[in-house]
Every structure is written in C-alpha cells, then in structure tokens.
C-alpha cells in the first residue's frame, strides 16, 4: 500500500534536544510522533530481560519482528509499553541506550525496525526523531532537520532528562557513555549518524526548546506543506 503523508524528520546525536522538540511540534501540528530510538531500545530491553545475547541476530530479529509495543499519544506523558507492561523508565537508562546502539549496528535488525518505523507515517502527518529519519527511513520527508549542540551541553541535557525521570546518574560517567554511543552511531557502516544532503542544520547550544521548535515550525511553513510519498516497508 502507498500512502501520502507529510513527514517532518528531526535527526541528531543524543542530547541535541530532538526528542523534546519533536514532541512539542507533534502536539502543535496534531501529527503522530515516532521516537525511532525507542524501537532499538525496546529490542535491547526485551533481549536483556529474556537473558539473550546481543550478538544473536536470529533471536534478536525474532524479537524485533514480533515484540508488541505501544506508545501513549504525543499529547500525553511519555509512556511506552512492551508486551503490555509499562517500561518507560527502564528503557530510558543509559545502559539500555548503549545496548540499543550495539543492536543498531546489525543490518538485519535495522531492516526490521525500519519497516516498523515506516508504518508510523499515518495521516494527518508524522514527526519522526532519530538518527536516520532523513537519510534512510523517510527520504521524502517534507522537511529534514539535523539538530546539534556542543558535547558539554548535550551531556548536561541528558543528565537533566534522566534526573527528571527519576533515573540515578553520575554526570562524568554519563558523558563517557554518551560519547562512546555517539561515536558508535557516527562511525557505523549502516545508516551512520549524519545530516541528509537536503537537511537544515540547527545548532541548539544557545537556544531553548521553544526557540528550536519555533525555528522548525517556520521552516515547515516555508515548505508549502505538500504531502510526500511514503511506502510501507
Ligand atoms: O534516540 P535514542 O537515544 O533513544 O537512541 C538509542 C540508540 O538507538 C542510538 O544511540 C542509536 O544507536 C540507535 N538509533 C538508531 N537509529 C535511529 C534511532 C536510534 O540507530 N533512528
């Protein structure tokens, strides 16, 4: 089936603020929201809970294809459910992020996850945040944004996000983990983190989330808002 749905792709490294800004914009536009990293995190979480090795592509592929997941709508709290159980907090830990980035290196898993991600593109529109939304998953997105921020600012944002969610963290250790995870995302062979050729790059170091959302909203208005072709994967 082929559908025509406008997609706004927001990519960038961890702590660039893309999650918060995507949620704000989805709410403002009345569009669906895809937190694409959540899918990699959920595969990792299910694997760890099932005591599986992260290097077992067959069993990971089975999880990625069959896991039952659901997200609260963008207007609600950031609630995520795996097999009916709320895992919002468990999946946000940096340990789960690190496992997710290891799983995300595997092409078989990426193919399955990407196909699931594409199914989120439903009317009236989708705001998709991640690493490869503009380059791979939604190459026809009406607007592609690549958000950056200085490493110090990103580490401090991640720290505050985790603290706000009640997750215990140490800033120095967190900075090290985030640095390693970003390197893995940047240097991998499949879908490395980089701006799409037609992406607009925005450095958010000196901007708050409302200012970032405003920039993106104005750019979106500037596109003329025409629907794009999105194929089911
Ligand atoms: O965005 P988040 O921090 O939740 O992503 C966790 C990990 O999942 C990332 O570090 C990255 O390795 C992987 N990921 C990805 N492609 C995406 C989103 C996330 O490879 N579109």
Tab-separated table of C-alpha atoms and ligand atoms in Angstrom:
chain	number	residue	atom	x	y	z
A	1	UNK	CA	0.000	0.000	0.000
A	2	UNK	CA	1.225	3.501	-0.784
A	3	UNK	CA	0.159	6.429	1.262
A	4	UNK	CA	0.772	10.172	1.066
A	5	UNK	CA	1.620	11.552	4.465
A	6	UNK	CA	3.757	14.601	5.335
A	7	UNK	CA	6.762	13.671	7.456
A	8	UNK	CA	8.963	16.028	9.439
A	9	UNK	CA	12.316	14.313	10.110
A	10	UNK	CA	14.423	15.500	13.042
A	11	UNK	CA	17.793	13.791	13.457
A	12	UNK	CA	20.794	14.392	15.648
A	13	UNK	CA	23.024	12.960	18.371
A	14	UNK	CA	21.821	12.184	21.879
A	15	UNK	CA	21.061	15.222	23.994
A	16	UNK	CA	20.592	17.507	20.986
A	17	UNK	CA	17.047	18.133	22.190
A	18	UNK	CA	15.332	16.377	19.271
A	19	UNK	CA	13.013	14.288	21.458
A	20	UNK	CA	11.524	17.212	23.380
A	21	UNK	CA	11.253	19.416	20.317
A	22	UNK	CA	9.668	16.625	18.243
A	23	UNK	CA	7.064	16.041	20.925
A	24	UNK	CA	6.255	19.760	21.079
A	25	UNK	CA	5.914	20.014	17.311
A	26	UNK	CA	3.802	16.861	17.023
A	27	UNK	CA	1.447	18.279	19.609
A	28	UNK	CA	1.284	21.673	17.900
A	29	UNK	CA	0.659	20.151	14.464
A	30	UNK	CA	-1.698	17.432	15.696
A	31	UNK	CA	0.592	14.876	13.990
A	32	UNK	CA	1.754	11.464	15.117
A	33	UNK	CA	5.120	11.105	16.798
A	34	UNK	CA	7.801	8.494	16.182
A	35	UNK	CA	10.573	8.211	18.754
A	36	UNK	CA	12.572	5.902	16.491
A	37	UNK	CA	15.289	5.196	19.067
A	38	UNK	CA	12.627	3.688	21.314
A	39	UNK	CA	12.321	0.719	18.960
A	40	UNK	CA	16.026	-0.105	19.237
A	41	UNK	CA	15.822	0.409	22.995
A	42	UNK	CA	12.833	-1.934	23.242
A	43	UNK	CA	14.580	-4.702	21.293
A	44	UNK	CA	17.558	-4.290	23.644
A	45	UNK	CA	15.360	-4.300	26.733
A	46	UNK	CA	13.427	-7.376	25.628
A	47	UNK	CA	16.707	-9.156	24.856
A	48	UNK	CA	18.207	-8.332	28.253
A	49	UNK	CA	15.007	-9.323	30.068
A	50	UNK	CA	14.990	-12.597	28.112
A	51	UNK	CA	18.671	-13.106	29.002
A	52	UNK	CA	19.629	-13.246	25.322
A	53	UNK	CA	22.992	-12.328	23.903
A	54	UNK	CA	23.086	-9.036	21.996
A	55	UNK	CA	25.116	-10.882	19.344
A	56	UNK	CA	22.430	-13.391	18.466
A	57	UNK	CA	20.987	-11.882	15.272
A	58	UNK	CA	18.378	-14.600	14.759
A	59	UNK	CA	16.754	-14.292	18.144
A	60	UNK	CA	17.050	-10.504	18.113
A	61	UNK	CA	15.373	-10.473	14.707
A	62	UNK	CA	12.561	-12.563	16.134
A	63	UNK	CA	12.086	-10.039	18.945
A	64	UNK	CA	12.277	-7.065	16.584
A	65	UNK	CA	9.617	-8.559	14.312
A	66	UNK	CA	7.253	-9.817	16.970
A	67	UNK	CA	7.521	-7.563	20.019
A	68	UNK	CA	4.232	-5.981	20.958
A	69	UNK	CA	4.784	-2.281	21.678
A	70	UNK	CA	2.626	0.779	22.158
A	71	UNK	CA	3.163	4.456	22.845
A	72	UNK	CA	0.882	6.964	24.529
A	73	UNK	CA	-0.126	9.721	22.066
A	74	UNK	CA	2.140	12.774	21.796
A	75	UNK	CA	-0.266	14.803	23.936
A	76	UNK	CA	0.175	12.525	26.942
A	77	UNK	CA	3.091	11.531	29.142
A	78	UNK	CA	5.960	9.691	27.504
A	79	UNK	CA	4.543	6.279	28.271
A	80	UNK	CA	5.828	3.211	26.469
A	81	UNK	CA	4.563	-0.347	26.829
A	82	UNK	CA	6.304	-3.605	25.928
A	83	UNK	CA	4.073	-6.688	25.917
A	84	UNK	CA	1.519	-4.657	27.871
A	85	UNK	CA	3.948	-3.718	30.649
A	86	UNK	CA	4.963	-0.111	31.161
A	87	UNK	CA	8.717	0.181	30.555
A	88	UNK	CA	9.006	3.982	30.171
A	89	UNK	CA	11.683	4.257	32.845
A	90	UNK	CA	13.600	1.002	32.212
A	91	UNK	CA	14.118	1.835	28.553
A	92	UNK	CA	15.482	5.327	29.210
A	93	UNK	CA	18.561	4.290	31.186
A	94	UNK	CA	21.944	4.926	29.567
A	95	UNK	CA	22.702	1.186	29.870
A	96	UNK	CA	19.694	0.470	27.660
A	97	UNK	CA	20.809	3.243	25.257
A	98	UNK	CA	24.238	1.641	24.984
A	99	UNK	CA	22.721	-1.800	24.314
A	100	UNK	CA	20.381	-0.220	21.758
A	101	UNK	CA	23.338	1.302	19.909
A	102	UNK	CA	25.050	-2.107	19.761
A	103	UNK	CA	21.932	-3.752	18.372
A	104	UNK	CA	21.533	-0.864	15.934
A	105	UNK	CA	24.805	-1.892	14.252
A	106	UNK	CA	23.198	-5.052	12.881
A	107	UNK	CA	21.763	-4.629	9.359
A	108	UNK	CA	19.145	-7.406	9.792
A	109	UNK	CA	17.733	-5.745	12.867
A	110	UNK	CA	17.786	-2.306	11.241
A	111	UNK	CA	15.794	-3.597	8.251
A	112	UNK	CA	13.082	-4.980	10.508
A	113	UNK	CA	12.998	-1.884	12.711
A	114	UNK	CA	12.939	0.500	9.736
A	115	UNK	CA	9.931	-1.323	8.261
A	116	UNK	CA	8.108	-0.945	11.574
A	117	UNK	CA	9.103	2.723	11.818
A	118	UNK	CA	7.658	3.464	8.360
A	119	UNK	CA	4.282	2.203	9.482
A	120	UNK	CA	4.070	5.162	11.888
A	121	UNK	CA	3.594	7.501	8.914
A	122	UNK	CA	-0.153	7.983	9.090
A	123	UNK	CA	-2.482	10.890	8.352
A	124	UNK	CA	-2.512	13.730	9.118
A	125	UNK	CA	1.312	13.648	9.444
A	126	UNK	CA	4.317	12.369	11.361
A	127	UNK	CA	7.132	13.965	13.290
A	128	UNK	CA	9.947	11.388	13.354
A	129	UNK	CA	13.033	11.778	15.522
A	130	UNK	CA	16.195	9.703	15.385
A	131	UNK	CA	19.494	9.252	13.580
A	132	UNK	CA	18.484	8.200	10.062
A	133	UNK	CA	14.976	9.589	9.645
A	134	UNK	CA	16.019	11.980	6.866
A	135	UNK	CA	18.689	9.788	5.257
A	136	UNK	CA	17.092	6.318	5.200
A	137	UNK	CA	13.680	5.927	6.743
A	138	UNK	CA	11.826	8.905	5.256
A	139	UNK	CA	13.960	10.190	2.370
A	140	UNK	CA	10.902	12.065	1.010
A	141	UNK	CA	10.205	13.948	4.240
A	142	UNK	CA	8.917	17.458	3.525
A	143	UNK	CA	11.464	18.893	5.940
A	144	UNK	CA	14.656	17.372	7.347
A	145	UNK	CA	16.320	18.957	10.320
A	146	UNK	CA	19.640	17.962	11.862
A	147	UNK	CA	19.954	19.238	15.412
A	148	UNK	CA	23.326	19.635	17.067
A	149	UNK	CA	24.642	21.121	20.315
A	150	UNK	CA	28.049	21.227	21.976
A	151	UNK	CA	29.116	17.963	23.701
A	152	UNK	CA	29.021	19.669	27.133
A	153	UNK	CA	25.511	20.978	26.571
A	154	UNK	CA	24.303	17.601	25.299
A	155	UNK	CA	25.745	15.733	28.287
A	156	UNK	CA	24.145	18.188	30.667
A	157	UNK	CA	20.762	17.923	28.911
A	158	UNK	CA	20.876	14.116	29.045
A	159	UNK	CA	21.795	14.339	32.723
A	160	UNK	CA	18.821	16.578	33.478
A	161	UNK	CA	16.448	14.455	31.408
A	162	UNK	CA	17.419	11.307	33.262
A	163	UNK	CA	17.233	13.025	36.662
A	164	UNK	CA	13.774	14.363	35.802
A	165	UNK	CA	12.672	10.815	35.025
A	166	UNK	CA	13.907	9.675	38.419
A	167	UNK	CA	16.896	7.794	36.971
A	168	UNK	CA	20.047	7.943	39.080
A	169	UNK	CA	23.079	9.188	37.100
A	170	UNK	CA	26.584	10.461	37.504
A	171	UNK	CA	27.469	13.279	35.083
A	172	UNK	CA	31.067	12.176	34.399
A	173	UNK	CA	30.085	8.542	33.731
A	174	UNK	CA	27.123	9.641	31.639
A	175	UNK	CA	29.330	11.909	29.495
A	176	UNK	CA	31.661	8.981	28.794
A	177	UNK	CA	28.806	6.655	27.837
A	178	UNK	CA	27.160	9.243	25.615
A	179	UNK	CA	30.486	9.996	23.925
A	180	UNK	CA	31.042	6.304	23.147
A	181	UNK	CA	27.464	5.817	21.960
A	182	UNK	CA	27.710	8.837	19.654
A	183	UNK	CA	30.965	7.544	18.187
A	184	UNK	CA	29.387	4.150	17.543
A	185	UNK	CA	26.429	5.889	15.832
A	186	UNK	CA	28.710	8.141	13.769
A	187	UNK	CA	31.196	5.514	12.687
A	188	UNK	CA	28.961	2.560	11.909
A	189	UNK	CA	28.730	1.234	8.349
A	190	UNK	CA	24.943	1.074	8.172
A	191	UNK	CA	22.919	4.290	8.458
A	192	UNK	CA	25.590	6.326	10.251
A	193	UNK	CA	24.505	9.482	12.025
A	194	UNK	CA	24.850	12.331	9.548
A	195	UNK	CA	22.688	15.080	8.115
A	196	UNK	CA	20.832	14.258	4.895
A	197	UNK	CA	22.146	16.273	1.963
A	198	UNK	CA	18.968	18.333	1.962
A	199	UNK	CA	18.752	18.727	5.756
A	200	UNK	CA	18.771	22.073	7.546
A	201	UNK	CA	21.325	22.001	10.335
A	202	UNK	CA	20.487	23.816	13.548
A	203	UNK	CA	22.898	24.300	16.441
A	204	UNK	CA	20.749	24.447	19.560
A	205	UNK	CA	23.535	25.068	22.090
A	206	UNK	CA	22.345	28.609	22.815
A	207	UNK	CA	18.642	28.014	22.198
A	208	UNK	CA	15.902	26.749	24.460
A	209	UNK	CA	13.443	24.108	23.254
A	210	UNK	CA	10.711	26.654	22.454
A	211	UNK	CA	13.085	28.627	20.246
A	212	UNK	CA	14.209	25.471	18.437
A	213	UNK	CA	10.591	24.393	17.892
A	214	UNK	CA	9.786	27.874	16.544
A	215	UNK	CA	12.630	27.771	14.003
A	216	UNK	CA	11.498	24.378	12.756
A	217	UNK	CA	7.852	25.416	12.632
A	218	UNK	CA	8.736	28.445	10.484
A	219	UNK	CA	10.808	26.245	8.151
A	220	UNK	CA	7.885	23.855	7.883
A	221	UNK	CA	5.553	26.702	6.901
A	222	UNK	CA	8.125	27.644	4.276
A	223	UNK	CA	7.848	24.218	2.612
A	224	UNK	CA	4.296	24.845	1.460
A	225	UNK	CA	3.357	21.669	3.313
A	226	UNK	CA	2.832	19.346	0.361
A	227	UNK	CA	2.243	15.656	1.111
A	228	UNK	CA	5.038	13.188	0.409
A	229	UNK	CA	5.127	9.642	-0.832
A	230	UNK	CA	5.771	7.109	1.933
A	231	UNK	CA	5.880	3.393	1.128
A	232	UNK	CA	5.083	0.627	3.573
A	233	UNK	CA	8.273	-1.320	4.204
B	1	LIG	O1	17.478	8.227	20.383
B	1	LIG	P1	17.904	7.218	21.417
B	1	LIG	O2	18.963	7.713	22.332
B	1	LIG	O3	16.739	6.662	22.159
B	1	LIG	O4	18.528	6.011	20.567
B	1	LIG	C1	19.195	4.935	21.173
B	1	LIG	C2	20.147	4.322	20.158
B	1	LIG	O5	19.388	3.730	19.101
B	1	LIG	C3	21.053	5.323	19.453
B	1	LIG	O6	22.257	5.563	20.165
B	1	LIG	C4	21.323	4.656	18.124
B	1	LIG	O7	22.381	3.740	18.189
B	1	LIG	C5	20.040	3.878	17.857
B	1	LIG	N1	19.202	4.577	16.896
B	1	LIG	C6	19.451	4.377	15.554
B	1	LIG	N2	18.651	4.947	14.625
B	1	LIG	C7	17.630	5.724	14.996
B	1	LIG	C8	17.374	5.976	16.363
B	1	LIG	C9	18.200	5.392	17.295
B	1	LIG	O8	20.399	3.677	15.201
B	1	LIG	N3	16.835	6.243	14.072
